[in-house]
Amino acid sequence: MLRTTPFHSRTAPLCEAQNWRRWAGYVTAGSYELTHDREYHAIRSSAALFDVSPLFKYEIRGRDAVRFLDRVVTRDVSKCVPGQVLYTPWCDEAGKVMDDGTLSRLEDDTFRLTAAEPNLRWLLDNAPGMDVEIADVSDSLAALSLQGPNARSILGSASDGAVDGLGFFRLTTARVKDVSVTVTRTGYTGDLGYEIWVDASDAPRLWDVLMDAGGPYGITPAGILALDVARIEAGLILIDVDYVPAHRAIIEDRKSSPFELGLGWTVKLDKGAFVGRSALVEEKRRGPEWELRGLEVSWESLEEVYTEVGLPPQLPSVAWRTSVPVYSQGKQVGYATSGCWSPILKKYIALAHLHASHSRPGTDVHMEVTVEHQRRRAKARVVETPFFNPERKRAAK
Amino acid sequence: MSAGHRYDAIVIGGGHNGLVNAAYLARAGKRVVVLEKRHVLGGAAVTEEIYPGFKYSVCSYVVSLLRPEIIRDLDLPRHGLEILPLESTLTPLPDGDHLVRWADHDQTRRELYRHSPRDAEAYDDFGKLMYQLAVAVKPILAMVPPDPTSLSPKDLLGFGRLARHFRGLGEEQFHALFKLMTMSAADYLDEWFETEPLKATMSASGIIGTFLGPRSPGTAYVLLHHYLGEIDGAMRAWGFPRGGTGGVSESIAGAARRFGADIRTEAGVAQVIVKNGKAVGVALENGDEIRAPVVVSALDPKRTFLEMVEPKDLPDDFVDAIRRFKIRGSSGKVNLSLSELPDFTCLPGMGPHLRGAISISPSVDYLERAYDDAKYGAFSRRPYMDIIIPSMIDPGMAPPGKHVMSIFVQYAPSDLDGGWDETKREAFGDAVIDTLAEYAPNLPGAILHRQVLTPWDIEREMGLTQGNIFHGELTLQQLFCMRPTVGWADFTTPVRNYYQCGSGTHPGGGITGASGRLAALKILGGRPR
């Protein structure tokens, strides 16, 4: 039996499409409406509300919390002040990524870590000898993500003002009407947005309050299909789609280092010892073999391959999550793992793993497209991610 | 300012086509200046806050066929272009029933089935045929019309290309195309459907902006336009622009500026300066002169040729042709600020139907009667209306919890019996509200502010001759190589170095930008003569 989230009593009646998707053993909405278009546009033009409760959440507290976390994750936790949030991956001893998530410093010695997969055992295994308690709060803590240009106005109108000046990747406790919550200015859309963490028993009430306050601002419940497009535009990777967690990889080749996933900026080699450090020092010296980049598929080229069969270009209506070969001069030089038509950029984009020899932005490659059952290749250009990065994402006001 | 040649080109009129034209010229390295008479850019594609806190897309209210190549070439998304979905069309009926076409195929089929099981299936067949035709016709939008009277290789080649596009059509499609080019929308749809509100709502797209009724021959072909937009379906070049239609103009202006174009508002042009049959610059209304080797007019053909230049600089037959060019205004616009949403008797309360188009077109007879009024010089007492509630799609168009409503109204003849004045304008506005109140009784009580635009207002404020929204009717005798007139459909004019790029040139009509782009390509390709 799949489980339902603490918001299910609210999301179920709204899910007209009955399009439910599995997420970490829970059911969550794929889309609420019959098509996800409007949900997507809400993220970019008004505000979208996502139920992200299925995330795994761990609370880490104790005198050695910083020391412990610094041992596990690649970012420098000692530099994270209370009220700050870090995005970080963590690696195995070989420097290969196991998972990624956000780490919030709630208080001096209290942190909350989110993860896409269960990580309790890994955390416990790394804790011996340290004064730290690790609690799995996945079930007791529910979460909503409110994303889009109107997100601040909505939270502002429903809460005690604590959120107004909240900076990018900062957190605060707040009262949303009569509900006590933690708000982090984070999200998976690359837009202005917040994630709101609430005791599971208060979840339905929080949903009601936000939907009520958000009505005049165009708040729209949104599902995974819309989120998937937004996160590709934001260049944000997805576990099991864009990378295989190291401890689940059956063969060595499936594993990826942070450098290979475009997460080199999260690896703080000078912070002292941490799991995977020596392997990462070595990889940094050598340079990574692969790099994760954006691809922009050429419209003209796409038009050409479709015109040959008498059709206008057929664009994917939802984001795809398959492995698609990328070529240069007839030789395969990589593979794309996620792609979509970006409605806001009006471009066909993809995230691709490219061999370092072909990963320089500006490089011209070819991506495979299937046109009327035939494998064809369309021109594409290697670009930096994020594809879409609006100022409002980080803006103070 | 009479300093020599500071610019390579002057574009008269900062409507969307003028801006597209300037952007393409600037992109090719030309020094361009755009001169707009009003204080805002966009011409008829403009957003204005006439009542505090409420934003109106004053005239044009949706973007229909904005050319995808323009979106790409000018990178308009980077300059803020964002097109939001406008997915359904509701036709409320006087008997309390309704017809809705939804974004979802099955939902639409079921709804049509309720009215006619036959039509529910015919709708798909019709859609497929129109799509195929649209694919065949679409390249025409991106082509400089060849001159049928010319034997020059370029023109012959143009017709050769045209023939090639149609050669691919099967027999059924060719016949359908022929019918579309000759029949009335109502007659053509009669061959397919039996549901009145469906036929009426579809045929309404054939009469928008023309001084014709649904039973007038030549109105069928515009049905294709809807499906031309469909080709770019996933691309979504069709829908509601965030921030109103002014958002489209602003994004194009942003692109033009990035390429180095100079854009001036409150800079009305009085006259194009012509020396020895050659345009050499413009004189502004404030007396200043600006010189440039190329002058482009984005104004309608009447203004471009009968006002901006002296008739003596043009051949007589050309002047006659432009005088005969049909530009009768037939529509008006009502913009409302609302304290609450309209509550439709047929579908009470808040619902997804309020996020799409709402069409007051219950039957073909209803539309034809509305036309009858106009034929004899009156505005329609019960007009055809195409309505959207922009604040339901983009909440930023109104203060939180409040709404704006955009009502396109037809018919409002430009040559109203006795002429338009303020009293008649408000009487026209009342007819609109009274008609709507029959379908949504709470509407009159929810109005905080009302703006009524008749062709008279549109001419005076936006500078569209006779208030014609398309710079000249989109009827067959005024399209393609006939737009605005035979021999001058390639964006050149009888005055050397004077070009035209408004909607009065091919392909014309709606926010497509195609005229502005094609004219720029023509200017850049052919050296000024």
PDB file of C-alpha atoms in Angstrom, chain A residues 16 33-35 37-38 41-42 44-46 149-150 215-220 299-300 303 310-317 341 343-347 388 392, chain B residues 68 71-73 75 77-78 81-85 87 103-104 107 131 135 138 231-232 234-237 242 352 355 392-396 398-402:
ATOM      1  CA  GLU A  16      -9.322  16.382 -10.975  1.00  0.00           C
ATOM      2  CA  GLU A  33      -5.796  19.595 -13.762  1.00  0.00           C
ATOM      3  CA  LEU A  34      -6.094  17.480 -16.883  1.00  0.00           C
ATOM      4  CA  THR A  35      -3.036  19.172 -18.317  1.00  0.00           C
ATOM      5  CA  ASP A  37       0.233  23.824 -18.332  1.00  0.00           C
ATOM      6  CA  ARG A  38      -1.473  26.186 -15.982  1.00  0.00           C
ATOM      7  CA  HIS A  41       2.743  28.880 -15.572  1.00  0.00           C
ATOM      8  CA  ALA A  42       1.657  29.518 -11.994  1.00  0.00           C
ATOM      9  CA  ARG A  44       6.556  31.455 -13.283  1.00  0.00           C
ATOM     10  CA  SER A  45       3.800  34.051 -13.250  1.00  0.00           C
ATOM     11  CA  SER A  46       1.842  33.825  -9.983  1.00  0.00           C
ATOM     12  CA  PRO A 149       6.689  35.628  -8.075  1.00  0.00           C
ATOM     13  CA  ASN A 150       3.662  36.074  -5.800  1.00  0.00           C
ATOM     14  CA  GLY A 215      -6.598  33.074  -3.838  1.00  0.00           C
ATOM     15  CA  PRO A 216      -6.326  36.754  -4.785  1.00  0.00           C
ATOM     16  CA  TYR A 217      -2.735  36.160  -5.919  1.00  0.00           C
ATOM     17  CA  GLY A 218      -3.531  33.267  -8.230  1.00  0.00           C
ATOM     18  CA  ILE A 219      -2.202  30.461  -6.004  1.00  0.00           C
ATOM     19  CA  THR A 220      -2.473  27.157  -7.886  1.00  0.00           C
ATOM     20  CA  TRP A 299      14.784  24.892 -33.566  1.00  0.00           C
ATOM     21  CA  GLU A 300      15.873  25.201 -37.183  1.00  0.00           C
ATOM     22  CA  GLU A 303      12.211  21.872 -38.017  1.00  0.00           C
ATOM     23  CA  GLY A 310       5.734  16.626 -43.550  1.00  0.00           C
ATOM     24  CA  LEU A 311       5.199  17.657 -39.940  1.00  0.00           C
ATOM     25  CA  PRO A 312       5.864  20.748 -37.906  1.00  0.00           C
ATOM     26  CA  PRO A 313       8.244  20.057 -35.004  1.00  0.00           C
ATOM     27  CA  GLN A 314       6.577  17.872 -32.384  1.00  0.00           C
ATOM     28  CA  LEU A 315       7.622  19.018 -28.954  1.00  0.00           C
ATOM     29  CA  PRO A 316       7.438  16.964 -25.782  1.00  0.00           C
ATOM     30  CA  SER A 317       4.358  17.984 -23.809  1.00  0.00           C
ATOM     31  CA  TRP A 341      10.146  22.220 -23.946  1.00  0.00           C
ATOM     32  CA  PRO A 343       7.473  27.398 -22.137  1.00  0.00           C
ATOM     33  CA  ILE A 344       9.094  30.452 -20.617  1.00  0.00           C
ATOM     34  CA  LEU A 345      12.265  30.397 -22.696  1.00  0.00           C
ATOM     35  CA  LYS A 346      10.532  29.005 -25.765  1.00  0.00           C
ATOM     36  CA  LYS A 347      13.408  26.613 -26.202  1.00  0.00           C
ATOM     37  CA  PHE A 388      16.342  30.270 -16.400  1.00  0.00           C
ATOM     38  CA  ARG A 392      13.590  37.682  -8.129  1.00  0.00           C
TER      39      ARG A 392
ATOM     40  CA  PRO B  68       7.876  31.979 -33.562  1.00  0.00           C
ATOM     41  CA  ILE B  71      10.340  35.209 -30.698  1.00  0.00           C
ATOM     42  CA  ARG B  72      13.586  33.354 -31.402  1.00  0.00           C
ATOM     43  CA  ASP B  73      15.450  35.933 -33.493  1.00  0.00           C
ATOM     44  CA  ASP B  75      14.990  36.441 -27.958  1.00  0.00           C
ATOM     45  CA  PRO B  77      11.536  35.695 -23.573  1.00  0.00           C
ATOM     46  CA  ARG B  78      14.738  37.308 -22.338  1.00  0.00           C
ATOM     47  CA  LEU B  81       7.658  37.970 -23.128  1.00  0.00           C
ATOM     48  CA  GLU B  82       5.583  35.372 -21.326  1.00  0.00           C
ATOM     49  CA  ILE B  83       2.475  33.910 -22.910  1.00  0.00           C
ATOM     50  CA  LEU B  84      -0.031  32.301 -20.583  1.00  0.00           C
ATOM     51  CA  PRO B  85      -2.550  29.664 -21.616  1.00  0.00           C
ATOM     52  CA  GLU B  87      -7.543  27.305 -22.975  1.00  0.00           C
ATOM     53  CA  ALA B 103      -8.304  22.332 -23.430  1.00  0.00           C
ATOM     54  CA  ASP B 104      -8.895  18.636 -22.883  1.00  0.00           C
ATOM     55  CA  GLN B 107     -13.931  16.947 -22.123  1.00  0.00           C
ATOM     56  CA  TYR B 131      -4.533  21.403 -39.342  1.00  0.00           C
ATOM     57  CA  VAL B 135       0.509  23.347 -42.405  1.00  0.00           C
ATOM     58  CA  LYS B 138       1.672  28.576 -43.082  1.00  0.00           C
ATOM     59  CA  ILE B 231       0.617  24.389 -35.381  1.00  0.00           C
ATOM     60  CA  ASP B 232       2.702  26.254 -32.895  1.00  0.00           C
ATOM     61  CA  ALA B 234       3.344  23.453 -27.949  1.00  0.00           C
ATOM     62  CA  MET B 235       5.346  26.549 -28.727  1.00  0.00           C
ATOM     63  CA  ARG B 236       2.402  28.562 -27.421  1.00  0.00           C
ATOM     64  CA  ALA B 237       2.643  31.627 -29.579  1.00  0.00           C
ATOM     65  CA  ARG B 242       1.622  38.410 -19.076  1.00  0.00           C
ATOM     66  CA  PRO B 352     -12.179  27.249 -14.919  1.00  0.00           C
ATOM     67  CA  ARG B 355     -10.007  31.584 -17.215  1.00  0.00           C
ATOM     68  CA  MET B 392      -7.963  35.381 -13.792  1.00  0.00           C
ATOM     69  CA  ILE B 393      -4.990  34.459 -15.957  1.00  0.00           C
ATOM     70  CA  ASP B 394      -2.494  37.012 -14.690  1.00  0.00           C
ATOM     71  CA  PRO B 395      -3.518  38.210 -11.201  1.00  0.00           C
ATOM     72  CA  GLY B 396      -1.149  41.177 -11.547  1.00  0.00           C
ATOM     73  CA  ALA B 398      -5.807  43.974 -10.950  1.00  0.00           C
ATOM     74  CA  PRO B 399      -5.415  44.536  -7.198  1.00  0.00           C
ATOM     75  CA  PRO B 400      -5.634  41.274  -5.171  1.00  0.00           C
ATOM     76  CA  GLY B 401      -9.173  39.930  -5.247  1.00  0.00           C
ATOM     77  CA  LYS B 402     -10.349  42.422  -7.878  1.00  0.00           C
TER      78      LYS B 402
END
